[in-house]
Amino acid sequence: MSPQPANLLQGTLDLLILKALVSEQRHGLGISRRIEQITNGTFQVKPGSLFPALHRMEEAGWLASSWGESENNRRAKFYQLTKAGRRQLETEQQEWGRISLAIASALKAT
Amino acid sequence: MLASISKLWRNLFHKKTIERELDDEIRTYVDMLTAEKMATGMSPKMARRQALMDAEGIEQVKEQVREIRRGHAIEGIAADLRQALRTLRNNPGFAILATLMLALGIGATTLVFSVFYSVLLKPLPFREPDRLVQIWEARPQKGWQQASFTEANFWDVRAMSKAFEGAGAFTLADMNMTGSGDPQHLTVGRVSAQFFHILGVQPLLGRVFFTDEDQPGRDNHAVLLGHRFWITQFGASPSILGKTLRFDGQSYRVAGVLPAGEPWLNDADAFIPLVYSPAASRGSFEFSVIARLAKGVSLEGARSDLAAVCSRLAKLYPANDTGMAIKIKPASAWGADAKLRSALWVLLGAVGFLLLIACVNLANLLLARATARLREITIRSALGASRIRIIRLVLGEAFVVGFLGAGLGLLLAWQGLDLIRAANLDGIPHISEIGLNGWVLGFTLVITLLVVICSGLVPALQAPRHDLAAALREGDRSQAGNRSQYRLRSALVTSEVALSLILLIGAGLLIRSFDKLLHVNRGFQTSHRIIGTVNMPGSYDGNRIDQTVRAYNSRVSSLPGVQAVAAASSRPVLGWDSGMGIVAADRPDPANGQCALGELALHHKRLFPRNGHPASTRQDLL
């Protein structure tokens, strides 16, 4: 596992956060760990980028938050996807697919 | 939309809850991270340390979250202003000094600009003023560059010229109003009937003159009241319409009330028609003539048309009009002549310097404070304040001082305007109309913002950039700031001294010329002499005038304290001449009717000294 955190484009971080919340609601550290897990440890999100992104996305109406008990009985703020968030995930996934195809074909070109 | 507004509301007005939640959220995160690390076998102390390092500064994270919040900008500005007010309250000396300085600068600039605006910038209160012109007679060969019109030439030029949509004449006459209370001395404007149509003036009440109301044979006894006269004399009563007033024994029916306005409209108490006469004077130059250019005619076109008219008139009336020329000027020259114009520019420049000095002063004070506060500012940066935040902090102070100063300055300007209006300065057009209108307030706002930005930005940009530790050490070592700040401050002080010197020299010269003006030798004495004006109806002939003057003189000379009395048709240095020609007695009929035009006053011959024997010469009085 590379300890070097990859540079995250802002759009990429949004996409990863949305994706991390598809299955269930999570708190900050949970989201960060989930992203690490689904990207096989490539992306480690620091709180300095994670929390501003979470608050921004909440303001945009993609995420909703509520306070609850964590697995080791701490009061934590949990985030979940809203309807708008799911729509956003859809859009961003398509967009990402388009971009990655384009980059891949660009790299394949001789 | 609603959701975002409610979020904004929550962000702005439930700050405590939001801040507590943010604090909880980040702390839980660090706690959880610590717990995770302890689970791998780290000691609690070590785990906590590692977690804090991973988080890269709790306060910085919180600040970053705050910055993306909706309403953060508003909230930040409010916080900056609160902070600025707090700092200023803690430094009353600085606050009061800076505010007073700015108030003086802004007040003076606003005051001068309000005069500047109403004299030079305010549009004339007339329809399509760019087509309005004023014309003068001239006799270049005799050296008259600009003279009033004779009545006959006005009627002729009006009939012959094709360049104008219409032309109107205006002259002032002193008249006595009788029949409504005590007799009153009025200034009455005599205007040709089209005059107000050419200006495009709408009456407040009633009508203006009918266009043929100046033709003989019509009922020419209508009067239009000036705005001020209508208010002071008739209490602004609308029922004055249709009433009859007696001027110099003639009856006039009130046909309308004119609005206030400069020029022309405020010049007279009332206006009566100037009735056309085929026998009008060709020798007395006393009419101001305005005209409206016909559509599509340029000033140049009008000039050549008028030249043709002049040569026709010279042929028709060689005795009076040989060498006649007509000078034409656009109405934009009505506001102020070139002298007043440049005087106002100089004055505006002078107060601009004053404002600049206040501005430099404020910058210097802020810079000195920023230097003294270097440590505080550095600590703020270390605690997570972004550079922009620090700049806003310093700007916030400039902003608060700027607007306090502007408020106080407006108050000063308002008081000053009262003084200027009360001083009743003759010769400055529109002076009665000066005031703090929207344009002037807008100007004040703009200069205040400029002052705030100019004087606040310099010290704000001096805020420490990168090397916080070095800045902290420096803040420790000296309160005076580093080399570049020192250089900046001495540059500011130097420019301040230079600007002050310019102003001082200007003011000194002004006082010197004023002093000289006070001591100028007028050629006659003024102490213990008083002047009064007596107005006699136009219907009085020479004998009647003579009798009246005699009666006045003997009555006045018998008053206690009066040594001598004299009468004259006009007094010295009145500023206008009688428009009468002078013909030498030994050459009664000069060729071509040419005669000198000079200042001429008819003096009543007999003087009545108090002790009984007549004074021998004029010198006794003058």
XYZ file of C-alpha atoms in Angstrom:
732
model
C 0.000 0.000 0.000
C 1.422 3.287 -1.062
C 1.564 5.821 1.801
C 1.786 8.583 -0.772
C -1.707 10.121 -1.129
C -2.637 10.622 -4.733
C -3.611 14.108 -5.800
C -7.344 14.263 -5.824
C -9.194 16.321 -8.338
C -12.099 17.999 -6.610
C -14.642 16.260 -8.819
C -13.021 12.929 -8.059
C -13.305 13.472 -4.316
C -17.009 14.292 -4.650
C -17.562 11.167 -6.712
C -15.703 8.985 -4.199
C -17.630 10.411 -1.243
C -20.968 9.854 -3.014
C -19.906 6.328 -3.917
C -18.775 5.591 -0.356
C -22.233 6.510 0.939
C -24.283 4.410 -1.519
C -24.626 1.364 0.716
C -25.156 3.004 4.104
C -24.769 6.204 6.163
C -21.295 6.820 7.561
C -19.398 9.297 9.763
C -16.284 11.215 8.698
C -13.678 8.610 9.573
C -15.957 5.895 8.182
C -16.156 7.661 4.837
C -12.404 8.116 4.765
C -11.795 4.412 5.538
C -14.429 3.302 3.014
C -12.747 5.326 0.268
C -9.413 3.757 1.137
C -11.039 0.333 0.977
C -12.854 0.726 -2.352
C -9.800 2.287 -4.012
C -7.527 -0.414 -2.618
C -5.685 2.125 -0.505
C -4.799 4.408 -3.398
C -6.736 7.380 -2.004
C -6.273 8.542 1.574
C -8.469 11.514 2.296
C -7.170 13.922 4.925
C -9.668 15.753 7.161
C -8.499 19.068 5.649
C -10.110 18.096 2.360
C -12.742 15.676 3.631
C -14.672 17.947 5.986
C -14.857 21.004 3.722
C -16.091 18.676 0.941
C -18.718 17.100 3.196
C -20.020 20.487 4.322
C -20.014 21.824 0.796
C -21.947 18.819 -0.485
C -24.386 19.104 2.387
C -24.983 22.764 1.517
C -25.519 21.712 -2.100
C -28.229 19.334 -0.866
C -26.547 16.070 -1.983
C -25.932 14.866 1.563
C -28.035 14.942 4.706
C -26.597 14.579 8.163
C -27.784 13.340 11.530
C -26.179 12.686 14.885
C -25.955 9.088 16.070
C -23.965 6.541 18.045
C -20.792 5.178 16.486
C -19.707 1.506 16.680
C -17.715 2.267 19.865
C -20.451 4.418 21.422
C -19.275 7.856 20.444
C -21.675 10.650 19.400
C -20.821 11.158 15.742
C -22.249 13.005 12.771
C -23.455 10.589 10.100
C -23.866 11.499 6.463
C -26.244 9.883 3.983
C -27.165 10.411 0.342
C -30.244 12.435 -0.504
C -32.263 11.962 -3.680
C -30.351 14.815 -5.266
C -27.147 13.123 -4.146
C -28.084 9.893 -5.914
C -28.880 11.815 -9.080
C -25.552 13.598 -8.757
C -23.748 10.275 -8.356
C -25.424 9.048 -11.528
C -24.329 12.122 -13.477
C -20.800 12.066 -12.137
C -20.441 8.352 -12.872
C -21.445 8.882 -16.481
C -19.160 11.862 -16.737
C -16.280 9.894 -15.245
C -16.925 7.027 -17.652
C -16.775 9.411 -20.567
C -13.546 11.016 -19.343
C -11.765 7.760 -18.514
C -12.691 6.305 -21.919
C -11.399 9.437 -23.582
C -8.125 9.381 -21.589
C -7.703 5.652 -22.200
C -8.155 6.045 -25.948
C -5.819 9.035 -25.901
C -3.140 6.950 -24.193
C -3.637 4.056 -26.581
C -3.158 6.261 -29.623
C 0.192 5.859 -31.287
C -34.022 27.670 -3.075
C -35.965 27.726 0.185
C -33.570 25.154 1.576
C -30.570 27.302 0.716
C -32.166 30.353 2.311
C -32.910 28.427 5.491
C -29.303 27.149 5.462
C -28.018 30.675 5.059
C -30.270 31.770 7.901
C -28.982 28.944 10.092
C -25.369 29.703 9.184
C -25.750 33.373 10.015
C -27.980 33.330 13.051
C -27.378 30.003 14.778
C -23.668 30.354 14.768
C -23.127 28.910 18.241
C -24.933 25.656 17.437
C -23.109 25.317 14.142
C -19.744 25.993 15.737
C -20.405 23.472 18.532
C -21.447 20.840 16.015
C -18.351 21.464 13.920
C -16.178 21.218 16.998
C -17.880 17.953 18.053
C -17.554 16.503 14.584
C -13.822 17.120 14.251
C -13.104 16.078 17.838
C -14.964 12.801 17.377
C -12.942 12.227 14.242
C -9.662 12.674 16.117
C -10.905 10.564 19.041
C -11.872 7.755 16.672
C -8.535 7.990 14.897
C -6.790 7.795 18.280
C -8.852 4.739 19.225
C -7.936 3.101 15.924
C -4.245 3.685 16.534
C -4.482 2.404 20.131
C -6.075 -0.756 18.769
C -2.858 -1.401 16.844
C -0.979 -1.328 20.164
C 0.169 2.290 20.438
C 0.259 3.971 23.834
C -2.650 6.395 24.350
C -0.322 9.398 24.412
C 1.492 8.363 21.253
C -1.760 7.483 19.486
C -3.248 10.910 20.280
C -0.118 12.669 19.025
C -0.145 10.670 15.788
C -3.850 11.324 15.259
C -3.411 15.083 15.712
C -0.510 15.074 13.268
C -2.539 13.146 10.712
C -5.362 15.648 10.999
C -2.906 18.488 10.159
C -4.288 20.976 12.653
C -7.793 20.922 14.064
C -8.212 24.705 13.910
C -7.047 24.872 10.306
C -9.549 22.170 9.308
C -12.331 24.041 11.071
C -11.370 27.286 9.340
C -11.371 25.533 5.971
C -14.869 24.208 6.632
C -16.053 27.669 7.692
C -14.741 29.151 4.478
C -16.930 27.006 2.226
C -20.082 27.643 4.229
C -22.848 29.650 2.647
C -22.939 33.192 4.016
C -19.327 32.894 5.038
C -18.459 36.046 3.141
C -21.184 38.111 4.844
C -20.354 36.620 8.188
C -16.660 37.255 7.657
C -17.283 40.876 6.775
C -19.542 41.332 9.784
C -16.887 39.750 11.977
C -14.194 41.968 10.441
C -16.256 45.072 11.091
C -16.998 44.015 14.657
C -13.328 43.311 15.180
C -12.398 46.653 13.639
C -14.857 48.508 15.875
C -13.456 46.698 18.911
C -9.877 47.595 17.971
C -10.826 51.208 17.363
C -12.651 51.398 20.704
C -9.475 50.218 22.344
C -7.487 52.929 20.545
C -9.718 55.994 20.846
C -6.869 58.392 20.102
C -6.125 56.778 16.766
C -9.823 56.426 15.934
C -10.729 60.026 16.732
C -7.701 61.509 14.989
C -8.164 59.469 11.832
C -11.924 60.105 11.719
C -11.618 63.855 12.200
C -8.928 64.071 9.551
C -11.018 62.218 7.044
C -14.149 64.163 7.989
C -12.309 67.362 7.183
C -11.018 66.049 3.867
C -14.271 64.438 2.782
C -16.395 67.324 4.061
C -14.390 69.934 2.171
C -14.305 67.863 -1.002
C -18.046 67.204 -0.838
C -18.794 70.862 -0.220
C -16.708 72.055 -3.141
C -18.039 69.317 -5.374
C -21.651 70.271 -4.603
C -20.880 73.827 -5.752
C -18.924 72.447 -8.700
C -21.840 70.203 -9.634
C -24.565 72.819 -9.562
C -22.428 75.418 -11.350
C -20.727 73.288 -13.984
C -22.312 69.869 -14.297
C -26.003 70.174 -13.560
C -27.997 70.227 -16.801
C -29.896 73.448 -17.554
C -33.572 73.248 -16.613
C -34.588 73.831 -20.237
C -35.739 71.687 -23.156
C -32.929 70.414 -25.432
C -30.319 72.814 -24.030
C -27.772 71.863 -26.712
C -29.786 73.804 -29.278
C -30.034 76.907 -27.095
C -27.668 79.779 -27.808
C -27.191 83.347 -26.695
C -26.245 86.072 -29.192
C -24.598 89.458 -28.691
C -24.027 92.436 -30.879
C -20.457 93.478 -31.551
C -18.622 96.257 -33.388
C -15.164 94.772 -33.787
C -13.785 97.898 -35.462
C -14.646 99.957 -32.421
C -13.331 97.358 -30.093
C -16.693 96.217 -28.714
C -16.408 92.466 -28.559
C -19.668 91.753 -26.822
C -22.542 94.139 -26.252
C -26.205 93.734 -25.488
C -28.700 94.006 -28.337
C -30.613 97.148 -29.222
C -34.332 96.569 -29.263
C -34.718 97.358 -32.974
C -31.862 95.060 -33.973
C -33.413 92.239 -31.970
C -36.716 92.500 -33.844
C -34.865 92.736 -37.167
C -32.518 89.825 -36.530
C -35.456 87.737 -35.378
C -37.317 88.498 -38.602
C -34.338 88.052 -40.970
C -32.393 85.095 -39.618
C -33.247 81.631 -40.908
C -30.943 79.790 -38.524
C -33.279 79.877 -35.580
C -36.494 78.217 -34.597
C -37.120 81.364 -32.591
C -35.368 84.134 -30.703
C -36.325 85.961 -27.541
C -35.165 89.134 -25.807
C -34.858 89.838 -22.124
C -34.150 92.972 -20.159
C -34.633 94.019 -16.575
C -36.496 97.097 -15.391
C -37.064 98.509 -11.944
C -40.740 99.069 -11.307
C -42.891 100.051 -8.398
C -45.797 97.828 -7.524
C -48.691 99.701 -5.992
C -52.238 98.872 -5.059
C -51.521 95.808 -2.910
C -50.305 97.092 0.446
C -47.182 99.321 0.669
C -45.598 100.281 -2.634
C -42.842 97.844 -3.515
C -39.741 98.094 -5.565
C -39.656 95.161 -8.012
C -37.232 93.865 -10.565
C -39.366 93.152 -13.596
C -38.210 91.203 -16.614
C -39.441 92.470 -19.959
C -39.344 89.583 -22.417
C -40.532 89.027 -25.951
C -43.511 86.690 -26.003
C -41.614 83.693 -27.387
C -38.944 83.835 -24.693
C -40.249 81.030 -22.483
C -41.269 78.901 -25.485
C -37.673 79.024 -26.689
C -36.412 77.888 -23.295
C -39.136 75.256 -23.180
C -40.263 76.250 -19.701
C -43.529 74.840 -18.415
C -45.398 77.173 -16.035
C -46.238 75.922 -12.545
C -49.639 77.537 -12.804
C -51.595 79.106 -15.636
C -49.701 79.710 -18.875
C -46.649 81.446 -20.311
C -47.126 84.284 -22.814
C -48.994 83.566 -26.031
C -46.546 83.808 -28.929
C -48.256 86.911 -30.293
C -48.732 88.594 -26.930
C -45.907 91.022 -27.770
C -47.683 92.388 -30.846
C -49.137 95.876 -30.518
C -52.906 95.933 -30.598
C -53.161 92.741 -28.567
C -53.902 92.899 -24.893
C -50.290 93.178 -23.698
C -51.055 93.449 -20.017
C -50.369 89.948 -18.801
C -47.774 89.250 -16.095
C -45.989 86.028 -15.140
C -44.821 85.717 -11.552
C -41.362 84.462 -10.626
C -41.291 81.523 -8.254
C -39.694 83.260 -5.247
C -41.882 86.364 -5.624
C -45.012 84.188 -5.808
C -44.047 82.493 -2.552
C -42.874 85.527 -0.565
C -45.479 87.974 -1.801
C -48.551 85.819 -2.312
C -47.868 82.854 -0.025
C -47.784 80.497 -3.025
C -51.531 80.910 -3.369
C -52.962 79.475 -6.600
C -55.850 81.944 -6.418
C -53.482 84.707 -7.582
C -54.231 83.697 -11.203
C -56.426 86.268 -12.882
C -55.816 88.948 -10.218
C -54.679 92.403 -11.318
C -51.376 93.964 -10.193
C -50.289 97.564 -10.809
C -46.701 98.141 -11.986
C -45.675 101.804 -12.409
C -49.323 102.738 -12.576
C -50.216 100.208 -15.295
C -52.501 97.241 -14.672
C -51.350 93.699 -15.421
C -53.381 90.502 -15.088
C -51.564 87.501 -13.541
C -51.517 84.873 -16.300
C -49.156 82.308 -14.820
C -46.470 81.355 -12.323
C -43.014 80.239 -13.488
C -40.848 77.580 -11.837
C -37.558 78.493 -10.181
C -34.475 78.089 -12.349
C -31.213 79.612 -13.435
C -30.431 81.527 -15.470
C -33.261 83.927 -16.419
C -36.123 82.514 -14.362
C -34.750 83.630 -10.981
C -33.525 86.952 -12.305
C -36.776 88.869 -11.935
C -39.729 89.050 -9.567
C -42.191 89.174 -12.435
C -42.172 89.155 -16.235
C -44.202 91.329 -18.613
C -44.249 91.242 -22.421
C -41.834 93.433 -24.364
C -44.226 94.941 -26.899
C -43.013 95.269 -30.483
C -42.641 98.794 -31.726
C -41.508 99.826 -35.218
C -39.926 102.888 -33.597
C -37.819 100.875 -31.141
C -34.421 102.297 -30.161
C -31.428 101.649 -32.393
C -28.977 103.265 -30.031
C -29.580 101.744 -26.634
C -27.911 98.401 -26.074
C -29.845 96.732 -23.291
C -31.311 93.372 -24.341
C -30.036 89.881 -23.717
C -31.046 87.726 -26.660
C -31.427 83.956 -26.653
C -32.323 81.759 -29.578
C -33.024 78.133 -30.359
C -31.127 76.767 -33.366
C -33.410 75.275 -36.000
C -33.127 71.483 -36.317
C -30.016 70.512 -38.239
C -28.376 73.940 -38.046
C -24.913 73.983 -36.523
C -23.283 76.820 -34.619
C -21.149 77.460 -37.725
C -24.214 77.564 -39.968
C -25.877 80.048 -37.646
C -22.708 82.175 -37.649
C -22.652 82.573 -41.437
C -26.404 83.207 -41.531
C -25.996 85.942 -38.901
C -23.095 87.480 -40.844
C -25.412 87.859 -43.858
C -28.073 89.428 -41.625
C -25.501 91.863 -40.222
C -24.386 93.085 -43.638
C -28.048 93.611 -44.628
C -28.675 95.612 -41.468
C -25.510 97.659 -42.013
C -26.835 98.668 -45.431
C -30.328 99.410 -44.118
C -29.230 101.406 -41.066
C -25.729 102.712 -41.789
C -25.977 105.282 -39.002
C -26.234 102.636 -36.284
C -25.277 99.300 -37.696
C -22.150 99.904 -39.771
C -19.547 97.337 -38.827
C -22.120 95.297 -36.955
C -21.275 91.710 -36.094
C -23.071 89.131 -33.980
C -21.378 86.870 -31.520
C -22.968 83.507 -30.752
C -22.329 81.256 -27.759
C -23.930 77.940 -26.794
C -26.084 77.838 -23.679
C -23.506 75.660 -21.981
C -21.615 78.910 -21.331
C -24.494 80.167 -19.171
C -23.328 78.196 -16.188
C -20.067 79.904 -15.512
C -17.548 82.000 -17.358
C -13.999 80.815 -17.952
C -12.673 82.553 -14.830
C -15.191 80.976 -12.492
C -14.678 77.652 -14.225
C -10.937 77.677 -13.617
C -11.423 78.997 -10.092
C -13.706 76.064 -9.316
C -11.242 73.593 -10.835
C -8.461 75.072 -8.713
C -10.656 74.873 -5.632
C -11.579 71.273 -6.384
C -7.895 70.512 -6.876
C -7.065 72.136 -3.551
C -9.600 70.120 -1.572
C -8.485 67.076 -3.544
C -4.997 67.680 -2.113
C -6.516 68.052 1.329
C -8.276 64.729 0.901
C -5.079 63.170 -0.386
C -3.265 64.375 2.725
C -5.981 62.890 4.934
C -5.692 59.696 2.916
C -1.898 59.487 3.262
C -2.242 60.279 6.938
C -4.709 57.461 7.447
C -2.488 55.068 5.518
C 0.428 56.070 7.676
C -1.493 55.634 10.919
C -2.783 52.251 9.797
C 0.716 51.236 8.754
C 2.130 52.282 12.103
C -0.568 50.256 13.830
C -0.019 47.270 11.551
C 3.667 47.358 12.448
C 2.891 47.561 16.131
C 0.462 44.688 15.686
C 2.810 42.523 13.637
C 2.962 39.961 16.438
C -0.791 39.799 16.813
C -1.221 39.414 13.071
C 1.420 36.715 12.904
C -0.268 34.802 15.710
C -3.580 35.114 13.911
C -1.960 33.601 10.811
C -0.507 30.798 12.908
C -3.978 30.107 14.296
C -5.304 29.504 10.804
C -6.344 32.941 9.586
C -5.839 33.075 5.830
C -3.892 35.939 4.264
C -7.061 37.350 2.755
C -8.587 37.351 6.219
C -5.682 39.397 7.588
C -5.945 41.861 4.715
C -9.641 42.183 5.413
C -8.917 42.834 9.059
C -6.758 45.865 8.253
C -9.126 46.991 5.484
C -12.006 46.654 7.932
C -10.440 49.275 10.157
C -9.889 51.620 7.221
C -13.492 50.970 6.205
C -14.934 51.831 9.607
C -12.794 54.951 9.949
C -13.615 55.881 6.344
C -17.343 55.705 6.787
C -17.352 57.375 10.187
C -15.307 60.132 8.570
C -17.655 60.303 5.588
C -20.686 60.609 7.869
C -19.083 63.379 9.857
C -17.794 64.974 6.640
C -21.306 65.059 5.167
C -22.494 66.770 8.316
C -19.732 69.355 7.916
C -20.570 69.836 4.244
C -24.242 70.269 5.096
C -23.391 72.994 7.598
C -20.984 74.567 5.106
C -23.691 74.682 2.438
C -25.871 76.694 4.794
C -23.001 79.123 5.268
C -22.430 79.450 1.531
C -26.120 79.978 0.832
C -26.296 82.548 3.639
C -23.245 84.387 2.264
C -25.385 85.077 -0.822
C -22.442 85.183 -3.209
C -23.337 87.239 -6.233
C -21.803 86.276 -9.519
C -21.820 82.542 -8.973
C -24.679 81.124 -11.011
C -26.974 78.501 -9.480
C -25.527 79.190 -6.035
C -29.024 79.110 -4.547
C -29.513 75.599 -5.902
C -26.507 73.924 -4.319
C -27.299 71.011 -2.088
C -26.475 67.428 -1.229
C -28.305 65.691 -4.065
C -27.911 62.157 -5.342
C -24.936 63.018 -7.543
C -23.065 64.663 -4.706
C -23.777 61.781 -2.320
C -22.665 59.325 -4.999
C -19.453 61.301 -5.410
C -18.865 61.224 -1.650
C -19.437 57.470 -1.586
C -16.953 56.933 -4.403
C -14.219 59.081 -2.877
C -14.766 57.431 0.507
C -14.356 53.982 -1.031
C -11.244 55.165 -2.875
C -9.803 56.578 0.341
C -10.555 53.360 2.219
C -9.002 51.170 -0.437
C -5.979 53.380 -1.068
C -5.141 53.958 2.562
C -6.080 50.482 3.747
C -4.451 48.409 1.048
C -0.884 49.575 1.611
C -0.699 48.420 5.243
C -2.850 45.377 4.497
C -0.390 44.141 1.892
C 2.407 44.562 4.413
C 0.924 41.650 6.380
C 3.445 38.811 6.775
C 3.623 36.489 3.836
C 5.356 33.208 4.389
C 7.897 33.100 7.126
C 5.761 33.274 10.231
C 8.594 32.366 12.564
C 10.823 35.130 11.177
C 7.940 37.580 11.430
C 7.396 36.570 15.053
C 11.053 37.086 15.861
C 10.989 40.437 14.137
C 7.873 41.449 16.011
C 9.779 40.598 19.181
C 12.857 42.485 18.283
C 11.430 45.837 17.353
C 8.162 47.672 17.213
C 9.276 49.934 14.410
C 9.002 47.433 11.590
C 11.527 46.339 9.021
C 13.429 48.293 6.433
C 10.864 48.260 3.627
C 8.115 49.380 5.968
C 10.356 52.132 7.217
C 11.007 53.268 3.665
C 7.282 53.162 2.825
C 6.407 55.230 5.850
C 8.991 57.876 5.156
C 7.735 58.072 1.553
C 4.235 58.651 2.875
C 5.389 61.342 5.291
C 7.399 63.047 2.552
C 4.426 63.177 0.201
C 2.285 64.489 3.021
C 4.696 67.332 3.715
C 4.918 68.117 -0.005
C 1.137 68.237 -0.403
C 0.725 70.384 2.701
C 3.344 72.781 1.396
C 1.511 73.172 -1.917
C -1.718 73.944 -0.087
C -0.028 76.342 2.317
C 1.617 78.273 -0.496
C -1.689 78.427 -2.398
C -3.543 79.640 0.672
C -0.828 82.198 1.414
C -1.021 83.644 -2.098
C -4.798 83.792 -1.867
C -4.694 85.688 1.428
C -2.070 88.058 0.019
C -4.201 88.933 -3.044
C -7.284 89.335 -0.890
C -5.361 91.685 1.374
C -4.232 93.711 -1.649
C -7.799 93.827 -2.939
C -8.966 95.242 0.393
C -6.409 98.016 0.236
C -6.794 98.941 -3.400
C -7.208 102.668 -4.013
C -10.672 103.194 -5.482
C -10.182 106.902 -6.118
C -12.919 107.890 -3.715
C -13.714 107.526 -0.063
C -16.276 105.166 1.300
C -16.231 105.763 5.033
C -19.211 107.662 6.453
C -21.007 107.505 3.123
C -24.167 105.534 2.438
C -25.985 104.865 -0.800
C -29.688 104.456 -1.380
C -31.620 103.672 -4.534
C -34.751 105.490 -5.608
C -36.803 104.131 -8.440
C -38.975 106.408 -10.500
C -41.699 105.278 -12.890
C -40.832 105.380 -16.570
C -43.661 107.857 -17.102
C -41.774 110.628 -15.212
C -40.232 113.215 -17.498
C -37.068 115.212 -16.796
C -38.867 117.926 -14.871
C -40.756 115.537 -12.688
C -37.563 113.628 -11.920
C -35.811 116.871 -11.103
C -38.550 117.913 -8.722
C -38.624 114.561 -7.032
C -34.848 114.479 -6.548
C -34.925 118.009 -5.107
C -37.648 117.053 -2.687
C -35.715 113.948 -1.603
C -32.493 115.822 -1.200
C -33.885 118.608 0.917
C -35.715 116.101 3.154
C -32.652 113.869 3.535
C -30.292 116.768 4.169
C -32.425 117.923 7.076
C -31.992 114.577 8.834
C -29.739 114.802 11.893
C -26.224 113.532 11.187
C -26.350 114.124 7.451
C -23.629 116.442 6.163
C -24.285 116.459 2.442
C -26.519 114.764 -0.137
C -26.089 114.187 -3.840
C -27.973 112.270 -6.520
C -26.800 110.573 -9.699
C -28.382 108.417 -12.367
C -25.891 105.666 -11.564
C -23.208 105.355 -8.947
C -19.519 104.633 -9.526
C -18.255 101.058 -10.136
C -21.732 99.668 -10.523
C -20.526 97.063 -12.984
C -22.654 98.099 -15.955
C -22.859 101.119 -18.172
C -25.867 103.065 -19.315
C -25.518 102.032 -22.956
C -25.743 105.670 -23.987
C -23.491 107.227 -26.613
C -21.456 110.351 -26.013
C -21.354 113.019 -28.677
C -18.904 115.866 -28.459
C -20.607 119.278 -28.337
C -18.381 120.813 -30.974
C -19.128 117.976 -33.414
C -22.847 117.311 -32.909
C -23.299 114.972 -35.868
C -20.303 112.723 -36.281
C -19.877 110.879 -39.548
C -21.880 107.621 -39.809
C -23.406 108.335 -36.468
C -20.328 106.926 -34.769
C -20.031 107.895 -31.208
C -18.076 106.760 -28.206
C -19.825 104.550 -25.738
C -18.744 105.246 -22.233
C -19.752 105.053 -18.658
C -21.916 108.055 -18.171
C -23.883 109.148 -15.177
C -26.114 112.181 -14.913
C -25.347 113.946 -11.661
C -27.756 116.185 -9.992
C -26.036 119.489 -9.855
C -26.946 120.928 -6.543
C -25.545 119.616 -3.356
C -27.125 120.316 -0.038
C -24.615 120.494 2.781
C -26.058 120.524 6.226
C -24.620 123.917 7.170
C -26.542 125.722 4.459
C -24.038 126.807 1.821
C -23.781 124.615 -1.224
C -20.726 122.478 -1.709
C -18.720 123.849 -4.545
C -17.717 120.688 -6.359
C -18.320 116.965 -6.536
C -15.080 116.424 -4.693
C -16.810 117.405 -1.485
C -18.756 114.227 -1.664
C -16.619 111.765 -3.531
